CSV table of C-alpha atoms in Angstrom, one decimal:
chain,number,residue,atom,x,y,z
A,11,UNK,CA,93.0,-220.7,48.9
A,12,UNK,CA,96.1,-219.3,47.1
A,13,UNK,CA,96.6,-216.1,49.0
A,14,UNK,CA,93.0,-215.2,49.9
A,15,UNK,CA,89.8,-214.4,48.1
A,16,UNK,CA,87.8,-217.1,49.8
A,17,UNK,CA,84.8,-214.7,50.0
A,18,UNK,CA,84.2,-215.2,46.3
A,19,UNK,CA,86.1,-218.5,45.7
A,20,UNK,CA,83.7,-220.1,48.1
A,21,UNK,CA,81.1,-220.4,45.4
A,22,UNK,CA,83.1,-223.3,44.0
A,23,UNK,CA,83.2,-225.3,47.2
A,24,UNK,CA,79.7,-224.4,48.6
A,25,UNK,CA,77.8,-226.9,46.5
A,26,UNK,CA,79.7,-229.8,48.2
A,27,UNK,CA,78.0,-228.7,51.5
A,28,UNK,CA,80.9,-230.0,53.7
A,29,UNK,CA,80.3,-230.7,57.4
A,30,UNK,CA,83.9,-229.8,58.0
A,31,UNK,CA,85.9,-227.6,55.6
A,32,UNK,CA,89.5,-226.7,56.3
A,33,UNK,CA,91.0,-223.9,54.1
A,34,UNK,CA,94.5,-222.5,54.2
A,35,UNK,CA,95.5,-218.9,53.2
A,36,UNK,CA,92.1,-217.4,53.9
A,37,UNK,CA,91.9,-213.6,54.1
A,38,UNK,CA,90.5,-211.9,57.3
A,39,UNK,CA,86.7,-212.5,57.2
A,40,UNK,CA,85.5,-210.8,60.4
A,41,UNK,CA,83.5,-208.3,58.4
A,42,UNK,CA,82.3,-210.5,55.6
A,43,UNK,CA,78.5,-210.8,55.5
A,44,UNK,CA,78.0,-212.8,52.3
A,45,UNK,CA,80.2,-215.3,50.6
A,46,UNK,CA,80.1,-216.4,47.0
A,47,UNK,CA,77.5,-219.0,46.0
A,48,UNK,CA,74.0,-219.8,46.9
A,49,UNK,CA,75.0,-221.7,50.0
A,50,UNK,CA,76.4,-219.7,52.9
A,51,UNK,CA,78.6,-221.1,55.7
A,52,UNK,CA,76.8,-222.1,58.8
A,53,UNK,CA,80.0,-221.9,60.9
A,54,UNK,CA,83.4,-220.2,60.6
A,55,UNK,CA,86.3,-220.1,63.0
A,56,UNK,CA,89.3,-218.0,62.3
A,57,UNK,CA,92.1,-217.1,64.7
A,58,UNK,CA,94.7,-214.9,63.0
A,59,UNK,CA,98.4,-215.4,63.7
A,60,UNK,CA,99.8,-211.9,64.7
A,61,UNK,CA,102.8,-212.6,62.4
A,62,UNK,CA,100.6,-213.5,59.4
A,63,UNK,CA,97.4,-211.4,59.6
A,64,UNK,CA,96.5,-211.7,56.0
A,65,UNK,CA,96.7,-215.5,55.5
A,66,UNK,CA,94.9,-217.8,58.0
A,67,UNK,CA,93.9,-221.4,58.4
A,68,UNK,CA,90.1,-221.2,58.7
A,69,UNK,CA,87.5,-223.8,59.5
A,70,UNK,CA,84.0,-223.7,58.0
A,71,UNK,CA,80.9,-225.8,57.8
A,72,UNK,CA,77.9,-225.7,55.4
A,73,UNK,CA,75.6,-228.0,57.4
A,74,UNK,CA,73.9,-228.3,60.7
A,75,UNK,CA,76.8,-230.0,62.4
A,76,UNK,CA,77.7,-228.5,65.8
A,77,UNK,CA,81.3,-227.3,65.8
A,78,UNK,CA,83.4,-225.3,68.3
A,79,UNK,CA,87.0,-224.3,68.6
A,80,UNK,CA,88.9,-226.0,71.4
A,81,UNK,CA,92.1,-223.9,71.1
A,82,UNK,CA,91.0,-220.4,72.0
A,83,UNK,CA,93.1,-220.5,75.3
A,84,UNK,CA,96.2,-222.1,73.8
A,85,UNK,CA,96.2,-221.5,70.0
A,86,UNK,CA,98.7,-223.1,67.6
A,87,UNK,CA,97.8,-221.3,64.5
A,88,UNK,CA,98.9,-224.0,62.1
A,89,UNK,CA,97.2,-226.8,64.2
A,90,UNK,CA,93.6,-225.8,64.9
A,91,UNK,CA,91.9,-228.0,67.5
A,92,UNK,CA,88.2,-228.3,67.1
A,93,UNK,CA,85.2,-230.4,68.4
A,94,UNK,CA,82.2,-231.7,66.4
A,95,UNK,CA,78.9,-233.3,67.1
A,96,UNK,CA,76.4,-234.7,64.6
A,97,UNK,CA,73.8,-237.4,64.7
A,98,UNK,CA,75.2,-238.9,67.9
A,99,UNK,CA,78.8,-238.7,66.7
A,100,UNK,CA,81.0,-236.9,69.1
A,101,UNK,CA,84.5,-236.3,67.8
A,102,UNK,CA,87.3,-233.9,67.5
A,103,UNK,CA,89.6,-232.8,64.6
A,104,UNK,CA,92.7,-230.9,63.8
A,105,UNK,CA,92.8,-228.5,60.9
A,106,UNK,CA,96.4,-228.4,59.7
A,107,UNK,CA,98.7,-226.2,57.7
A,108,UNK,CA,102.4,-226.8,57.8
A,109,UNK,CA,104.8,-224.2,56.5
A,110,UNK,CA,108.4,-223.4,56.0
A,111,UNK,CA,110.4,-222.0,58.9
A,112,UNK,CA,113.6,-219.9,59.0
A,113,UNK,CA,114.9,-222.6,61.3
A,114,UNK,CA,115.7,-225.6,59.2
A,115,UNK,CA,114.9,-228.1,61.9
A,116,UNK,CA,111.3,-226.7,62.2
A,117,UNK,CA,110.5,-226.6,58.5
A,118,UNK,CA,107.1,-228.2,57.7
A,119,UNK,CA,107.1,-229.8,61.1
A,120,UNK,CA,104.1,-228.1,62.7
A,121,UNK,CA,102.3,-231.4,62.4
A,122,UNK,CA,105.0,-233.2,64.4
A,123,UNK,CA,105.1,-230.4,67.0
A,124,UNK,CA,101.3,-230.3,67.3
A,125,UNK,CA,100.9,-234.1,67.7
A,126,UNK,CA,103.6,-234.2,70.3
A,127,UNK,CA,102.3,-231.2,72.3
A,128,UNK,CA,98.7,-232.2,72.2
A,129,UNK,CA,99.0,-236.0,72.4
A,130,UNK,CA,96.7,-236.2,75.5
A,131,UNK,CA,94.1,-234.1,73.8
A,132,UNK,CA,94.2,-236.3,70.6
A,133,UNK,CA,93.9,-239.5,72.7
A,134,UNK,CA,90.8,-238.4,74.6
A,135,UNK,CA,88.2,-238.7,71.8
A,136,UNK,CA,88.1,-240.1,68.2
A,137,UNK,CA,90.2,-237.5,66.3
A,138,UNK,CA,90.6,-236.6,62.6
A,139,UNK,CA,93.7,-234.8,61.4
A,140,UNK,CA,93.3,-233.1,58.0
A,141,UNK,CA,94.8,-230.4,55.9
A,142,UNK,CA,97.9,-229.3,54.0
A,143,UNK,CA,100.9,-231.3,55.4
A,144,UNK,CA,103.2,-230.0,52.7
A,145,UNK,CA,105.0,-233.4,52.9
A,146,UNK,CA,105.1,-236.7,51.1
A,147,UNK,CA,106.8,-240.0,51.7
A,148,UNK,CA,108.8,-239.7,48.5
A,149,UNK,CA,110.6,-236.6,49.7
A,150,UNK,CA,114.3,-236.9,50.7
A,151,UNK,CA,113.9,-236.4,54.4
A,152,UNK,CA,113.0,-238.2,57.6
A,153,UNK,CA,109.9,-236.0,58.2
A,154,UNK,CA,107.3,-238.4,56.8
A,155,UNK,CA,108.5,-241.5,58.7
A,156,UNK,CA,108.8,-239.5,61.9
A,157,UNK,CA,105.2,-238.3,61.4
A,158,UNK,CA,103.9,-241.8,60.9
A,159,UNK,CA,105.7,-242.9,64.1
A,160,UNK,CA,104.0,-240.1,66.0
A,161,UNK,CA,100.5,-241.0,64.6
A,162,UNK,CA,100.9,-244.8,65.1
A,163,UNK,CA,99.8,-244.8,68.8
A,164,UNK,CA,96.5,-243.2,67.8
A,165,UNK,CA,95.5,-245.8,65.2
A,166,UNK,CA,94.9,-243.2,62.5
A,167,UNK,CA,94.2,-244.2,58.9
A,168,UNK,CA,94.8,-242.1,55.7
A,169,UNK,CA,91.5,-241.9,53.9
A,170,UNK,CA,93.0,-241.6,50.5
A,171,UNK,CA,95.4,-244.5,50.8
A,172,UNK,CA,92.9,-246.8,52.4
A,173,UNK,CA,90.3,-246.0,49.8
A,174,UNK,CA,92.5,-246.3,46.7
A,175,UNK,CA,94.9,-249.0,48.0
A,176,UNK,CA,98.0,-247.0,47.2
A,177,UNK,CA,101.2,-246.7,49.2
A,178,UNK,CA,102.5,-243.5,50.7
A,179,UNK,CA,104.8,-241.8,48.2
A,180,UNK,CA,103.2,-243.6,45.2
A,181,UNK,CA,100.0,-241.6,44.9
A,182,UNK,CA,98.5,-241.4,41.4
A,183,UNK,CA,96.2,-238.5,42.2
A,184,UNK,CA,97.7,-235.2,43.1
A,185,UNK,CA,96.5,-232.5,45.4
A,186,UNK,CA,99.0,-229.7,44.8
A,187,UNK,CA,100.2,-228.0,41.6
A,188,UNK,CA,103.3,-225.9,42.3
A,189,UNK,CA,102.8,-222.3,40.9
A,190,UNK,CA,99.5,-223.6,39.4
A,191,UNK,CA,101.4,-225.6,36.7
A,192,UNK,CA,99.8,-228.9,35.8
A,193,UNK,CA,103.1,-230.6,35.2
A,194,UNK,CA,104.5,-229.7,38.6
A,195,UNK,CA,102.3,-231.8,40.9
A,196,UNK,CA,102.5,-233.5,44.3
A,197,UNK,CA,100.3,-235.2,46.9
A,198,UNK,CA,100.6,-233.2,50.1
A,199,UNK,CA,97.0,-233.0,51.5
A,200,UNK,CA,95.7,-235.8,53.7
A,201,UNK,CA,92.8,-236.8,56.0
A,202,UNK,CA,93.7,-239.2,58.8
A,203,UNK,CA,90.8,-240.7,60.7
A,204,UNK,CA,90.2,-243.3,63.5
A,205,UNK,CA,90.6,-246.9,62.4
A,206,UNK,CA,87.3,-247.6,64.0
A,207,UNK,CA,85.6,-245.6,61.3
A,208,UNK,CA,86.9,-247.7,58.4
A,209,UNK,CA,83.6,-249.3,57.7
A,210,UNK,CA,81.9,-245.9,57.6
A,211,UNK,CA,84.2,-244.6,54.9
A,212,UNK,CA,82.1,-244.2,51.7
A,213,UNK,CA,84.1,-242.3,49.2
A,214,UNK,CA,87.3,-240.3,48.7
A,215,UNK,CA,87.7,-237.9,45.8
A,216,UNK,CA,90.5,-235.6,44.6
A,217,UNK,CA,89.5,-232.6,42.6
A,218,UNK,CA,90.9,-232.2,39.0
A,219,UNK,CA,93.2,-229.5,37.9
A,220,UNK,CA,91.0,-228.0,35.2
A,221,UNK,CA,88.1,-227.4,37.6
A,222,UNK,CA,90.1,-225.9,40.4
A,223,UNK,CA,93.2,-224.1,38.9
A,224,UNK,CA,91.4,-220.8,38.7
A,225,UNK,CA,90.8,-220.8,42.4
A,226,UNK,CA,93.8,-222.4,44.0
A,227,UNK,CA,97.1,-224.3,43.4
A,228,UNK,CA,95.6,-227.1,45.6
A,229,UNK,CA,92.6,-229.2,44.7
A,230,UNK,CA,90.1,-230.4,47.3
A,231,UNK,CA,90.4,-233.8,49.0
A,232,UNK,CA,86.8,-234.8,49.7
A,233,UNK,CA,86.2,-237.5,52.2
A,234,UNK,CA,82.7,-238.9,52.8
A,235,UNK,CA,81.6,-241.0,55.8
A,236,UNK,CA,78.2,-242.5,56.6
A,237,UNK,CA,77.3,-242.8,60.3
């Protein structure tokens, strides 16, 4: 969300009517009654990290899907664990936002830590992991391969790479524009879903810079399934 303002920026995303919307850097919204746009969220879940009260990973929905937080007793603020039900589909998902840490060995590794810590939880139901990973296979580190190794036992598939037939690290569509500059672009946002859902994947779209640069330095990754 590029440091808050979701209450009015939401007018841009609302027409998509997402079942599950994961947004990073959302301001405190406890007291917000109306969001921008004609469509209003039907669900919102925000747990604020005591260290970062003004910027939060928040989960929304704009449909009749039934969602609930599964992490209220043991929150990991960068690795939100949720459950969802719609039209007979019973699943769970992780809303992710990795970040830099003062300890080098922990930098952008909240995804690794969450998958390791909650592996039993992930294995119990079909699970989607989506959000801002702040990582790419082309970066000069072992982070990406380690992450793929952690995900392998769960049979998760990247929606973007499956749909477009591109390799990790060679993406032609970019999700992040550093400092909102069009020529400084990267692919760091992903949606991993159960392999059993491959035949249900309908479309994957990446927003364009001109449409979204006013609202964020990220563009949305939109994944459609038909069950």
